[in-house]
mmCIF file of C-alpha atoms in Angstrom:
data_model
loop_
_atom_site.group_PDB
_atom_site.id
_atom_site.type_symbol
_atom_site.label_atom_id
_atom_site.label_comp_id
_atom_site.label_asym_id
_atom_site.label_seq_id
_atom_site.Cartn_x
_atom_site.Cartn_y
_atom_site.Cartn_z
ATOM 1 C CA UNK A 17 0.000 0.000 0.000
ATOM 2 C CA UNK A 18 3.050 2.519 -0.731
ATOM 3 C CA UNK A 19 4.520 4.845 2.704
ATOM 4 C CA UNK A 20 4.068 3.304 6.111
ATOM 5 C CA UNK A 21 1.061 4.383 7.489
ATOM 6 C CA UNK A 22 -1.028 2.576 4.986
ATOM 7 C CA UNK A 23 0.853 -0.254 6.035
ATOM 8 C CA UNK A 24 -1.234 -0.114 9.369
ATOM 9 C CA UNK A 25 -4.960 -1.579 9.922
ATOM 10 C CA UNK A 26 -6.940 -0.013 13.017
ATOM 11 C CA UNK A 27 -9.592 -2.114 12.185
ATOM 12 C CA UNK A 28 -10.967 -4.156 9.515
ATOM 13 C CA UNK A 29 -14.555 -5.538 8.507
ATOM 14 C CA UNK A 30 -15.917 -8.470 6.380
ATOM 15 C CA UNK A 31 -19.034 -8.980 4.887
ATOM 16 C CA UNK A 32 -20.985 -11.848 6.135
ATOM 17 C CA UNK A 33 -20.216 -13.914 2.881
ATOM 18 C CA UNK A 34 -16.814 -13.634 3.505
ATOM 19 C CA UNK A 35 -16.305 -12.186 0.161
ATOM 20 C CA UNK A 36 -15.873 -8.648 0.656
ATOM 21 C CA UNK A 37 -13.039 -7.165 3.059
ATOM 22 C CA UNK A 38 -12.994 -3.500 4.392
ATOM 23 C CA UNK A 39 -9.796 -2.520 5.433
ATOM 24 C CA UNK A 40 -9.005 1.108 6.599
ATOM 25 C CA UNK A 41 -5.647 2.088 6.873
ATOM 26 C CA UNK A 42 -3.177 4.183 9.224
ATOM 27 C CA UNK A 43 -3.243 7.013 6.876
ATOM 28 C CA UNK A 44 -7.222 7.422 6.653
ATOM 29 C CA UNK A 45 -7.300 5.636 3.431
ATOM 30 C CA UNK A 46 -10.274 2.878 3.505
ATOM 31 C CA UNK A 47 -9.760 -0.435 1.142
ATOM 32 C CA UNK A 48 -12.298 -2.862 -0.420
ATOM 33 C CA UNK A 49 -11.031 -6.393 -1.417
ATOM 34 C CA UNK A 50 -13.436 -7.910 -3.573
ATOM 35 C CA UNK A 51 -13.180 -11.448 -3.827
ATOM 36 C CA UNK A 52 -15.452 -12.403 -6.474
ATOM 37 C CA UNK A 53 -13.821 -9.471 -8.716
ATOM 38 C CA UNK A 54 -10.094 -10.383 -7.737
ATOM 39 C CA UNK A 55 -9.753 -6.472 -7.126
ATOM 40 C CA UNK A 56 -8.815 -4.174 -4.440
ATOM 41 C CA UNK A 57 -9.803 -0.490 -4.797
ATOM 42 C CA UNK A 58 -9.751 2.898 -2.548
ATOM 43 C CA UNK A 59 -12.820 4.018 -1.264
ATOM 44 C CA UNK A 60 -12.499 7.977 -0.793
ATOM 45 C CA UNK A 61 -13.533 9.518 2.435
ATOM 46 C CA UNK A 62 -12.630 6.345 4.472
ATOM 47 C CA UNK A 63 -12.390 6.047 8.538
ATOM 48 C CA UNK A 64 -11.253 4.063 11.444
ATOM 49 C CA UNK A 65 -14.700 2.505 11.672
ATOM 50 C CA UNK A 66 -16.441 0.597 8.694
ATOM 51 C CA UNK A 67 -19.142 -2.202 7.993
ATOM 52 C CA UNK A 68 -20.688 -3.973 5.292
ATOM 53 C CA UNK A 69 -24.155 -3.146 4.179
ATOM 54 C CA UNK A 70 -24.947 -5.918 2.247
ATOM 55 C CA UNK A 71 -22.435 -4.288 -0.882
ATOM 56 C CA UNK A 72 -22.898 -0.757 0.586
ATOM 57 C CA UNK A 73 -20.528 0.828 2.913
ATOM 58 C CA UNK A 74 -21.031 2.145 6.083
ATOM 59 C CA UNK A 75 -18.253 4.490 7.457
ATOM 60 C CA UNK A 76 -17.472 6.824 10.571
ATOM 61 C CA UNK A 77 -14.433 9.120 10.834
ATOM 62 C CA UNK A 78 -13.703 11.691 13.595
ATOM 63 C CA UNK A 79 -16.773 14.211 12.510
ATOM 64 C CA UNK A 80 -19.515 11.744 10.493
ATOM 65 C CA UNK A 81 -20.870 8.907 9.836
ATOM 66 C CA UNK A 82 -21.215 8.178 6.310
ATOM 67 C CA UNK A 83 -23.081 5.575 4.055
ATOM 68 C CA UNK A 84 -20.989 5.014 0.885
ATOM 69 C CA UNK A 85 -23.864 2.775 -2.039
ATOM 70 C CA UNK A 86 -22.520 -0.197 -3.631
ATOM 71 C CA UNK A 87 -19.544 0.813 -5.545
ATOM 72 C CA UNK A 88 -19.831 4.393 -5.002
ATOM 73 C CA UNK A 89 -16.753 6.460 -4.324
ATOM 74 C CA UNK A 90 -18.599 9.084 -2.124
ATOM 75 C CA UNK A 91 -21.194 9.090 0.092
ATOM 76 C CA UNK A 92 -24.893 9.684 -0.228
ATOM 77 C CA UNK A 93 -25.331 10.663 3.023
ATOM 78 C CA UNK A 94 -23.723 12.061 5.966
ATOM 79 C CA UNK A 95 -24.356 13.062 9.496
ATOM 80 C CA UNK A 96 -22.086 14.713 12.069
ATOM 81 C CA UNK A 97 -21.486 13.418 15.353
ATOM 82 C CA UNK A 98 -21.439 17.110 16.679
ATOM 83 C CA UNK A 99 -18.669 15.985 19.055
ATOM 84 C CA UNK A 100 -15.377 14.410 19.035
ATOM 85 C CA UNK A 101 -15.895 10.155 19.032
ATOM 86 C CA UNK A 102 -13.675 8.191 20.932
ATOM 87 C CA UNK A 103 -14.946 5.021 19.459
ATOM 88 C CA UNK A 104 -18.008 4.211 17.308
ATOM 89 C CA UNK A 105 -19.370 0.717 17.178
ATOM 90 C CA UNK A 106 -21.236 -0.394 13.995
ATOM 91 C CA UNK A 107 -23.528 -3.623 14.147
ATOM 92 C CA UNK A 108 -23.133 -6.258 11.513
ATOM 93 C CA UNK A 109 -25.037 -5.576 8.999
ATOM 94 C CA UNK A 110 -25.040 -1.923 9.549
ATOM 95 C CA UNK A 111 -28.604 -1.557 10.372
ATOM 96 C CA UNK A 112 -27.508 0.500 13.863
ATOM 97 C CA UNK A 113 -24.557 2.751 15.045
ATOM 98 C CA UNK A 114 -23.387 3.939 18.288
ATOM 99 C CA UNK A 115 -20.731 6.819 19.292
ATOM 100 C CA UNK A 116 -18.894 7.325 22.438
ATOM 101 C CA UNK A 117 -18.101 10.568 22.600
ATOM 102 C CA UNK A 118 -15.139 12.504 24.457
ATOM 103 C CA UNK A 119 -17.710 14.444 26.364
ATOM 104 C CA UNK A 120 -19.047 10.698 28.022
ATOM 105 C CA UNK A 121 -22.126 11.300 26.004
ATOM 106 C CA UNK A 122 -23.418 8.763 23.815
ATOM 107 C CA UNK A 123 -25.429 9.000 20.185
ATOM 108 C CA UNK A 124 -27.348 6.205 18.480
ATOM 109 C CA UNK A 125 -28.177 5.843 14.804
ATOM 110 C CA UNK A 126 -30.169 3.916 12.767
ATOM 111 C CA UNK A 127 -28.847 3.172 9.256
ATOM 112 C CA UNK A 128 -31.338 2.672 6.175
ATOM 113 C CA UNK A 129 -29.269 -0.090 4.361
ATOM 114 C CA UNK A 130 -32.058 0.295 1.297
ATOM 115 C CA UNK A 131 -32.486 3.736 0.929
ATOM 116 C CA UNK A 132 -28.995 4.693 2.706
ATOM 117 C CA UNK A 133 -30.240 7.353 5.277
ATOM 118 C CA UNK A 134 -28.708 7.751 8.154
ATOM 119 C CA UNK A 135 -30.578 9.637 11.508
ATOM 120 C CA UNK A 136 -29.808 10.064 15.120
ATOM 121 C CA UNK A 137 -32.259 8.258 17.216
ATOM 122 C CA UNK A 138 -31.006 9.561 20.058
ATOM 123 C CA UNK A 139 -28.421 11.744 21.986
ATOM 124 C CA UNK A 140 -27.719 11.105 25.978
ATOM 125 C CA UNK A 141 -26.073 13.549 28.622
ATOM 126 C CA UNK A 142 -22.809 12.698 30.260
ATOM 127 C CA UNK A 143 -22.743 9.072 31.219
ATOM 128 C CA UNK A 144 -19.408 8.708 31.795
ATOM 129 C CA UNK A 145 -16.697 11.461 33.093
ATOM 130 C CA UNK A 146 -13.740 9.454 31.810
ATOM 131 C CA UNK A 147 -14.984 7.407 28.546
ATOM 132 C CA UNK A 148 -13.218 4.746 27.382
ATOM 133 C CA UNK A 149 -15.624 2.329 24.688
ATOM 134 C CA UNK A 150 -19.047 1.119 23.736
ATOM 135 C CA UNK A 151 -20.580 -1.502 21.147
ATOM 136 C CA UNK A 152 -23.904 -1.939 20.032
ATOM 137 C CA UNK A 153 -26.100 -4.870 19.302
ATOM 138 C CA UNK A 154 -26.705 -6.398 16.388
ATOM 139 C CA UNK A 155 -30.551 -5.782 16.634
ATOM 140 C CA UNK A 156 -30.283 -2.332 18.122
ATOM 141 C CA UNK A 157 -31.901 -2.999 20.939
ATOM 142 C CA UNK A 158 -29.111 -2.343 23.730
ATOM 143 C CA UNK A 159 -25.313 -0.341 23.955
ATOM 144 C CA UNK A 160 -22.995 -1.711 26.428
ATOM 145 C CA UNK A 161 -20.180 1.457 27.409
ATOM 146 C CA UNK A 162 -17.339 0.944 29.632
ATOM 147 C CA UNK A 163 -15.123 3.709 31.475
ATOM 148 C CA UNK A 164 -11.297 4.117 32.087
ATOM 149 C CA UNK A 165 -12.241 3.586 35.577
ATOM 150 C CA UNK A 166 -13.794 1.135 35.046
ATOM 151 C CA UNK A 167 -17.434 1.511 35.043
ATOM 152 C CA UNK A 168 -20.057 -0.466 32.470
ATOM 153 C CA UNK A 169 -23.384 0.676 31.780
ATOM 154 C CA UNK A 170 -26.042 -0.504 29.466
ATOM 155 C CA UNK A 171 -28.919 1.397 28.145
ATOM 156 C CA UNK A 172 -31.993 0.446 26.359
ATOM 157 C CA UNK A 173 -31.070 0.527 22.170
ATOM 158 C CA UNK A 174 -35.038 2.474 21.348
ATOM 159 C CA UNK A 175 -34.380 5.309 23.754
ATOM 160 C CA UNK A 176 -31.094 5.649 25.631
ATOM 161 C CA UNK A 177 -32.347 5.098 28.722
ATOM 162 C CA UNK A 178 -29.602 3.755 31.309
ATOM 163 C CA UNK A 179 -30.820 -0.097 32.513
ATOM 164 C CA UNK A 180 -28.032 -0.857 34.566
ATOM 165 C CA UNK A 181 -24.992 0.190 35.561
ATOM 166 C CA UNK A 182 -21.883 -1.204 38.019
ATOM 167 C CA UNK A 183 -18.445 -1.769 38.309
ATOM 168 C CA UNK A 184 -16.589 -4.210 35.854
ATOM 169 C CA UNK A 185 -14.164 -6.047 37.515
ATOM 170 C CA UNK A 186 -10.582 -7.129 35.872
ATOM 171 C CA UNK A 187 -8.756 -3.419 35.346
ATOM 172 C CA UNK A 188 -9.153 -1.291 32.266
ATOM 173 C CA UNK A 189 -10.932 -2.470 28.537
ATOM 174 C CA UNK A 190 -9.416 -1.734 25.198
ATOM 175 C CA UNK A 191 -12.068 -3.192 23.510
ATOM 176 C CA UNK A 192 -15.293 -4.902 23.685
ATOM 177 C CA UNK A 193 -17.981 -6.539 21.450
ATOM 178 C CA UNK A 194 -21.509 -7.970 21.565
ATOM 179 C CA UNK A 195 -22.172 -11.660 20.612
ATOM 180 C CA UNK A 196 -24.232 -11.906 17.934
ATOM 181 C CA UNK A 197 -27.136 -13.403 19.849
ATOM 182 C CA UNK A 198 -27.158 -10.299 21.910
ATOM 183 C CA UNK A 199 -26.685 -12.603 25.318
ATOM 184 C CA UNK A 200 -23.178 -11.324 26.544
ATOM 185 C CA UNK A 201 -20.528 -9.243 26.200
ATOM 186 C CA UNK A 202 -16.602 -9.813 25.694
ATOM 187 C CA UNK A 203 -14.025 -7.175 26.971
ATOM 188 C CA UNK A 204 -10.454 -7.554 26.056
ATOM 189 C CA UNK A 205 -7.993 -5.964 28.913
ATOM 190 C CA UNK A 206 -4.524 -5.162 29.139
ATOM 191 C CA UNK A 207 -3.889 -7.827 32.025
ATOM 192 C CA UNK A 208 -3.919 -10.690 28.957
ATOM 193 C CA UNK A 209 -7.458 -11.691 30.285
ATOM 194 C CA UNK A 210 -10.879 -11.569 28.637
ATOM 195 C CA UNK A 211 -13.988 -10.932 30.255
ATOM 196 C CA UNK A 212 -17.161 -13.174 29.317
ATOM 197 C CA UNK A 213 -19.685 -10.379 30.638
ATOM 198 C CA UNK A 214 -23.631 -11.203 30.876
ATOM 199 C CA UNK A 215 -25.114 -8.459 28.554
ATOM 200 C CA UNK A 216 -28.389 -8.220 30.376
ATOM 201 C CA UNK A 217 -27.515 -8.179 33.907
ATOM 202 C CA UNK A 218 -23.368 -7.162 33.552
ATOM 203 C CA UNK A 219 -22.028 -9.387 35.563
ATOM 204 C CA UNK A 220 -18.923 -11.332 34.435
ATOM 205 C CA UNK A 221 -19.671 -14.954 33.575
ATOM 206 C CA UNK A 222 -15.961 -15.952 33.158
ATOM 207 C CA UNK A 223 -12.499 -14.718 32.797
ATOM 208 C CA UNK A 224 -10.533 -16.049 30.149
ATOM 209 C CA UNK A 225 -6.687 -16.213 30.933
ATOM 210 C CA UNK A 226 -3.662 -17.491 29.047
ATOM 211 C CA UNK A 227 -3.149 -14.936 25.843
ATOM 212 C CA UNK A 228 0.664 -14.176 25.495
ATOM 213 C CA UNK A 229 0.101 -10.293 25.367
ATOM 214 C CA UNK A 230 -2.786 -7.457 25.379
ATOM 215 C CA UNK A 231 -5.634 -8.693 23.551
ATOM 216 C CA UNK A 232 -6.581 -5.518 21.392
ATOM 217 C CA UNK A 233 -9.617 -6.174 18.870
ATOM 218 C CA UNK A 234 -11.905 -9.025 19.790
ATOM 219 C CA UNK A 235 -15.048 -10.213 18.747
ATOM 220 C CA UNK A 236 -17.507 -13.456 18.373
ATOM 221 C CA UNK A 237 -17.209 -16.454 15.794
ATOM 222 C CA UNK A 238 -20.548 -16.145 13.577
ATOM 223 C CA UNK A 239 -22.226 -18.958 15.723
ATOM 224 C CA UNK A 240 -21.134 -17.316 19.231
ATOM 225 C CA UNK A 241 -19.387 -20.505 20.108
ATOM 226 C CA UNK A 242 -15.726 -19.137 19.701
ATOM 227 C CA UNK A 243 -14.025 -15.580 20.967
ATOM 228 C CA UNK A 244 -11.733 -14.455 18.701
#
């Protein structure tokens, strides 16, 4: 990919085929690998956050999120976060979008995958004073968000109403991730642990040891039966 920051990968996404890779890079540039076309190509306007719309493109920076139609090189629509995000977690499928922002608010979105809109469905007040992540179910229905400190909350996905909220156990998160089924929660850590975390009532089901450093991204196998 040329100079060295496109040699790094913050994050990546695949389509649920497994034939079409996202892939933005260190230096803001976002790739598509097509497998069925043999073909990689720059998508303009790329960010550290992406997801597969079923060919479209879903994509956040650090001022929008973006929907980007199949094969398009811009996007059709675009909404500001109207803050600065510290993380934004987009379900599979790209039907919902969440933003922590450096304030310790938090925004929802819903995505039109059809018609490509994008709107906020709703905008909280501080939840957390030091921020540190959030993710987003697949169905929309809940956000998990953790703190530096480390606090978890979750709030109810239609309104943004907080449902629960304690201390998480196990030092500070780097990253965490819904299962797929929506029934827990896994939280990487920089003490080589993972956290199994029950999504509903946030209590931690079981630590996983053993890793031979920091476990950075993480996320669920498509059946929920592995942690990757």
């Amino acid at each position: 990919f040329g100079d060295f920051p496109n040699k790094y990968f913050p994050n990546m996404a695949i389509s649920a085929n497994g034939r079409r890779v996202l892939a933005p890079l260190g230096s803001g540039k976002l790739m598509e690998l097509d497998r069925d076309r043999g073909t990689w190509r720059e998508i303009s306007g790329g960010g550290p956050w992406c997801a597969d719309a079923d060919g479209a493109t879903v994509v956040a920076d650090l001022g929008s999120i973006m929907f980007f139609p199949k094969d398009a090189t811009s996007p059709s629509s675009r909404v500001a976060f109207n803050g600065s995000p510290l993380h934004v977690s987009i379900a599979r499928g790209a039907r919902h979008a969440t933003a922590l922002l450096a304030d310790g608010t938090i925004v929802m979105y819903a995505i039109d995958v059809v018609q490509g809109g994008i709107k906020e469905r709703w905008r909280t007040k501080e939840v957390f004073r030091r921020p540190r992540m959030v993710a987003v179910a697949d169905d929309g229905s809940a956000v998990v968000a953790v703190s530096r400190d480390p606090e978890i909350v979750r709030l109810n996905g239609i309104d943004g109403a907080i449902e629960r909220r304690g201390e998480l156990a196990g030092g500070a998160v780097f990253e965490i991730a819904f299962a797929r089924g929506g029934e827990t929660v896994a939280a990487s850590s920089w003490a080589n642990t993972i956290r199994v975390i029950d999504a509903n009532t946030l209590e931690i089901r079981e630590f996983v040891g053993g890793t031979l450093g920091h476990v950075w991204g993480i996320d669920y196998s498509p059946d929920d039966s592995r942690i990757i």
